[in-house]
Amino acid sequence: QVQLVESGGGLVQPGGSLRLSCVVSGFTLDYYPMGWFRQAPGKEREEISCISSDMEGTTYYTDSVKGRFTISKDNTKNTVYLQMNSLKPDDTAVYYCASGLGYACFGYGSIGAPDYWGKGTPVTVST
């Protein structure tokens, strides 16, 4: 059974940092790309980052998080991370990890859509 479980969200002040984790079971990151998405209140869900399944671990970031967020993975722990620095109030959202065989990550973005989703972890950036 496939499960993706996010953790690490919470309340943080502007300029602060958080590290999100996504523990995967049911498939191995050796063969699946991983993506991080977020959905802010009243807005559509957006993809913010992804990492490919190959050894190079090609990464993609949407412009709004480039230079502040870093995606990484530990295949031995079947876990993907999202390090978020210099957080802004606009980063407030529920953050989801996702994956699937019909989804691929490249340096310029992703193609396809994930089949598997976590339940999300909320991030609030506020004073």
PDB file of C-alpha atoms in Angstrom:
ATOM      1  CA  GLN A   1       0.000   0.000   0.000  1.00  0.00           C
ATOM      2  CA  VAL A   2       1.367   3.369  -1.012  1.00  0.00           C
ATOM      3  CA  GLN A   3       1.601   6.022   1.670  1.00  0.00           C
ATOM      4  CA  LEU A   4       3.163   9.459   1.681  1.00  0.00           C
ATOM      5  CA  VAL A   5       3.316  11.155   5.067  1.00  0.00           C
ATOM      6  CA  GLU A   6       4.411  14.759   5.401  1.00  0.00           C
ATOM      7  CA  SER A   7       5.639  16.372   8.592  1.00  0.00           C
ATOM      8  CA  GLY A   8       7.529  19.443   9.748  1.00  0.00           C
ATOM      9  CA  GLY A   9       4.978  22.156   9.152  1.00  0.00           C
ATOM     10  CA  GLY A  10       4.013  24.728  11.740  1.00  0.00           C
ATOM     11  CA  LEU A  11       3.953  28.386  12.643  1.00  0.00           C
ATOM     12  CA  VAL A  12       7.060  30.424  11.895  1.00  0.00           C
ATOM     13  CA  GLN A  13       7.861  34.118  11.804  1.00  0.00           C
ATOM     14  CA  PRO A  14       8.763  35.847   8.547  1.00  0.00           C
ATOM     15  CA  GLY A  15      12.389  35.239   7.731  1.00  0.00           C
ATOM     16  CA  GLY A  16      12.391  31.944   9.577  1.00  0.00           C
ATOM     17  CA  SER A  17      13.024  28.410   8.363  1.00  0.00           C
ATOM     18  CA  LEU A  18      11.294  25.055   8.351  1.00  0.00           C
ATOM     19  CA  ARG A  19      12.232  21.647   7.000  1.00  0.00           C
ATOM     20  CA  LEU A  20       9.453  19.481   5.679  1.00  0.00           C
ATOM     21  CA  SER A  21       9.810  15.733   5.400  1.00  0.00           C
ATOM     22  CA  CYS A  22       7.852  13.227   3.344  1.00  0.00           C
ATOM     23  CA  VAL A  23       8.269   9.577   4.255  1.00  0.00           C
ATOM     24  CA  VAL A  24       7.263   7.227   1.465  1.00  0.00           C
ATOM     25  CA  SER A  25       6.174   3.624   1.724  1.00  0.00           C
ATOM     26  CA  GLY A  26       4.933   1.271  -0.962  1.00  0.00           C
ATOM     27  CA  PHE A  27       7.461   2.289  -3.592  1.00  0.00           C
ATOM     28  CA  THR A  28      11.099   3.288  -3.691  1.00  0.00           C
ATOM     29  CA  LEU A  29      12.501   6.704  -4.507  1.00  0.00           C
ATOM     30  CA  ASP A  30      15.114   4.956  -6.640  1.00  0.00           C
ATOM     31  CA  TYR A  31      12.511   4.768  -9.395  1.00  0.00           C
ATOM     32  CA  TYR A  32      10.014   7.537  -8.684  1.00  0.00           C
ATOM     33  CA  PRO A  33      10.395  11.301  -8.956  1.00  0.00           C
ATOM     34  CA  MET A  34       9.035  13.372  -6.097  1.00  0.00           C
ATOM     35  CA  GLY A  35       7.295  16.719  -6.065  1.00  0.00           C
ATOM     36  CA  TRP A  36       6.311  19.272  -3.467  1.00  0.00           C
ATOM     37  CA  PHE A  37       3.094  21.201  -4.006  1.00  0.00           C
ATOM     38  CA  ARG A  38       1.253  23.746  -1.930  1.00  0.00           C
ATOM     39  CA  GLN A  39      -2.220  25.194  -1.724  1.00  0.00           C
ATOM     40  CA  ALA A  40      -2.808  28.532  -0.096  1.00  0.00           C
ATOM     41  CA  PRO A  41      -6.254  29.543   1.204  1.00  0.00           C
ATOM     42  CA  GLY A  42      -8.494  30.509  -1.678  1.00  0.00           C
ATOM     43  CA  LYS A  43      -5.901  29.595  -4.294  1.00  0.00           C
ATOM     44  CA  GLU A  44      -5.257  26.679  -6.597  1.00  0.00           C
ATOM     45  CA  ARG A  45      -2.668  24.082  -5.761  1.00  0.00           C
ATOM     46  CA  GLU A  46       0.719  24.816  -7.314  1.00  0.00           C
ATOM     47  CA  GLU A  47       3.839  22.786  -7.842  1.00  0.00           C
ATOM     48  CA  ILE A  48       6.805  24.420  -6.162  1.00  0.00           C
ATOM     49  CA  SER A  49       9.595  21.897  -6.569  1.00  0.00           C
ATOM     50  CA  CYS A  50      10.440  18.442  -7.804  1.00  0.00           C
ATOM     51  CA  ILE A  51      13.386  16.070  -7.917  1.00  0.00           C
ATOM     52  CA  SER A  52      14.037  13.362 -10.454  1.00  0.00           C
ATOM     53  CA  SER A  53      14.496   9.698  -9.629  1.00  0.00           C
ATOM     54  CA  ASP A  54      17.864   9.264 -11.313  1.00  0.00           C
ATOM     55  CA  MET A  55      21.205   9.473  -9.544  1.00  0.00           C
ATOM     56  CA  GLU A  56      21.707  13.065 -10.682  1.00  0.00           C
ATOM     57  CA  GLY A  57      18.626  14.129  -8.758  1.00  0.00           C
ATOM     58  CA  THR A  58      17.722  16.895 -11.185  1.00  0.00           C
ATOM     59  CA  THR A  59      15.713  19.563  -9.404  1.00  0.00           C
ATOM     60  CA  TYR A  60      13.177  22.173 -10.376  1.00  0.00           C
ATOM     61  CA  TYR A  61      11.867  25.186  -8.437  1.00  0.00           C
ATOM     62  CA  THR A  62       9.118  27.583  -9.274  1.00  0.00           C
ATOM     63  CA  ASP A  63      10.321  31.177  -9.442  1.00  0.00           C
ATOM     64  CA  SER A  64       8.666  32.262  -6.206  1.00  0.00           C
ATOM     65  CA  VAL A  65      10.765  29.858  -4.105  1.00  0.00           C
ATOM     66  CA  LYS A  66      13.970  29.719  -6.122  1.00  0.00           C
ATOM     67  CA  GLY A  67      16.976  30.554  -3.961  1.00  0.00           C
ATOM     68  CA  ARG A  68      15.018  30.061  -0.726  1.00  0.00           C
ATOM     69  CA  PHE A  69      13.816  26.450  -0.855  1.00  0.00           C
ATOM     70  CA  THR A  70      15.888  23.315  -1.400  1.00  0.00           C
ATOM     71  CA  ILE A  71      14.541  19.884  -2.240  1.00  0.00           C
ATOM     72  CA  SER A  72      16.568  16.793  -1.400  1.00  0.00           C
ATOM     73  CA  LYS A  73      16.063  13.104  -0.801  1.00  0.00           C
ATOM     74  CA  ASP A  74      17.567  10.231   1.107  1.00  0.00           C
ATOM     75  CA  ASN A  75      16.898   7.031  -0.799  1.00  0.00           C
ATOM     76  CA  THR A  76      18.100   4.923   2.141  1.00  0.00           C
ATOM     77  CA  LYS A  77      15.299   6.401   4.237  1.00  0.00           C
ATOM     78  CA  ASN A  78      12.847   6.672   1.318  1.00  0.00           C
ATOM     79  CA  THR A  79      12.306  10.245   2.393  1.00  0.00           C
ATOM     80  CA  VAL A  80      12.219  13.538   0.535  1.00  0.00           C
ATOM     81  CA  TYR A  81      12.812  16.890   2.211  1.00  0.00           C
ATOM     82  CA  LEU A  82      12.018  20.508   1.533  1.00  0.00           C
ATOM     83  CA  GLN A  83      14.249  22.998   3.342  1.00  0.00           C
ATOM     84  CA  MET A  84      12.482  26.346   3.412  1.00  0.00           C
ATOM     85  CA  ASN A  85      14.465  29.450   4.338  1.00  0.00           C
ATOM     86  CA  SER A  86      13.636  33.156   4.362  1.00  0.00           C
ATOM     87  CA  LEU A  87       9.969  32.339   4.685  1.00  0.00           C
ATOM     88  CA  LYS A  88       7.416  34.969   3.754  1.00  0.00           C
ATOM     89  CA  PRO A  89       3.728  35.348   4.651  1.00  0.00           C
ATOM     90  CA  ASP A  90       2.936  34.422   1.023  1.00  0.00           C
ATOM     91  CA  ASP A  91       4.421  30.983   1.720  1.00  0.00           C
ATOM     92  CA  THR A  92       1.518  30.214   4.038  1.00  0.00           C
ATOM     93  CA  ALA A  93      -0.185  27.111   2.656  1.00  0.00           C
ATOM     94  CA  VAL A  94      -0.743  23.412   3.103  1.00  0.00           C
ATOM     95  CA  TYR A  95       2.255  21.607   1.640  1.00  0.00           C
ATOM     96  CA  TYR A  96       1.919  18.242  -0.066  1.00  0.00           C
ATOM     97  CA  CYS A  97       4.391  15.725  -1.420  1.00  0.00           C
ATOM     98  CA  ALA A  98       3.398  13.667  -4.419  1.00  0.00           C
ATOM     99  CA  SER A  99       4.692  11.130  -6.895  1.00  0.00           C
ATOM    100  CA  GLY A 100       3.731   8.635  -9.541  1.00  0.00           C
ATOM    101  CA  LEU A 101       4.913   6.803 -12.621  1.00  0.00           C
ATOM    102  CA  GLY A 102       3.023   9.204 -14.831  1.00  0.00           C
ATOM    103  CA  TYR A 103       4.976  12.125 -13.425  1.00  0.00           C
ATOM    104  CA  ALA A 104       8.475  13.184 -14.393  1.00  0.00           C
ATOM    105  CA  CYS A 105      10.750  15.970 -13.169  1.00  0.00           C
ATOM    106  CA  PHE A 106      13.182  17.932 -15.288  1.00  0.00           C
ATOM    107  CA  GLY A 107      15.251  21.021 -14.680  1.00  0.00           C
ATOM    108  CA  TYR A 108      12.701  23.190 -16.473  1.00  0.00           C
ATOM    109  CA  GLY A 109       9.673  21.713 -14.735  1.00  0.00           C
ATOM    110  CA  SER A 110       7.604  18.573 -14.582  1.00  0.00           C
ATOM    111  CA  ILE A 111       5.330  16.718 -16.955  1.00  0.00           C
ATOM    112  CA  GLY A 112       2.396  14.510 -16.176  1.00  0.00           C
ATOM    113  CA  ALA A 113       0.507  14.341 -12.927  1.00  0.00           C
ATOM    114  CA  PRO A 114       1.268  12.481  -9.714  1.00  0.00           C
ATOM    115  CA  ASP A 115      -0.851   9.494  -8.799  1.00  0.00           C
ATOM    116  CA  TYR A 116       0.024   9.462  -5.125  1.00  0.00           C
ATOM    117  CA  TRP A 117      -0.423  12.275  -2.633  1.00  0.00           C
ATOM    118  CA  GLY A 118       0.157  12.834   1.042  1.00  0.00           C
ATOM    119  CA  LYS A 119      -2.423  14.472   3.266  1.00  0.00           C
ATOM    120  CA  GLY A 120      -0.376  17.611   3.645  1.00  0.00           C
ATOM    121  CA  THR A 121       1.264  19.582   6.415  1.00  0.00           C
ATOM    122  CA  PRO A 122       0.242  23.191   7.139  1.00  0.00           C
ATOM    123  CA  VAL A 123       2.749  26.010   7.150  1.00  0.00           C
ATOM    124  CA  THR A 124       1.847  29.417   8.543  1.00  0.00           C
ATOM    125  CA  VAL A 125       4.231  32.340   8.231  1.00  0.00           C
ATOM    126  CA  SER A 126       3.099  35.134  10.486  1.00  0.00           C
ATOM    127  CA  THR A 127       4.130  37.445  13.281  1.00  0.00           C
TER     128      THR A 127
END
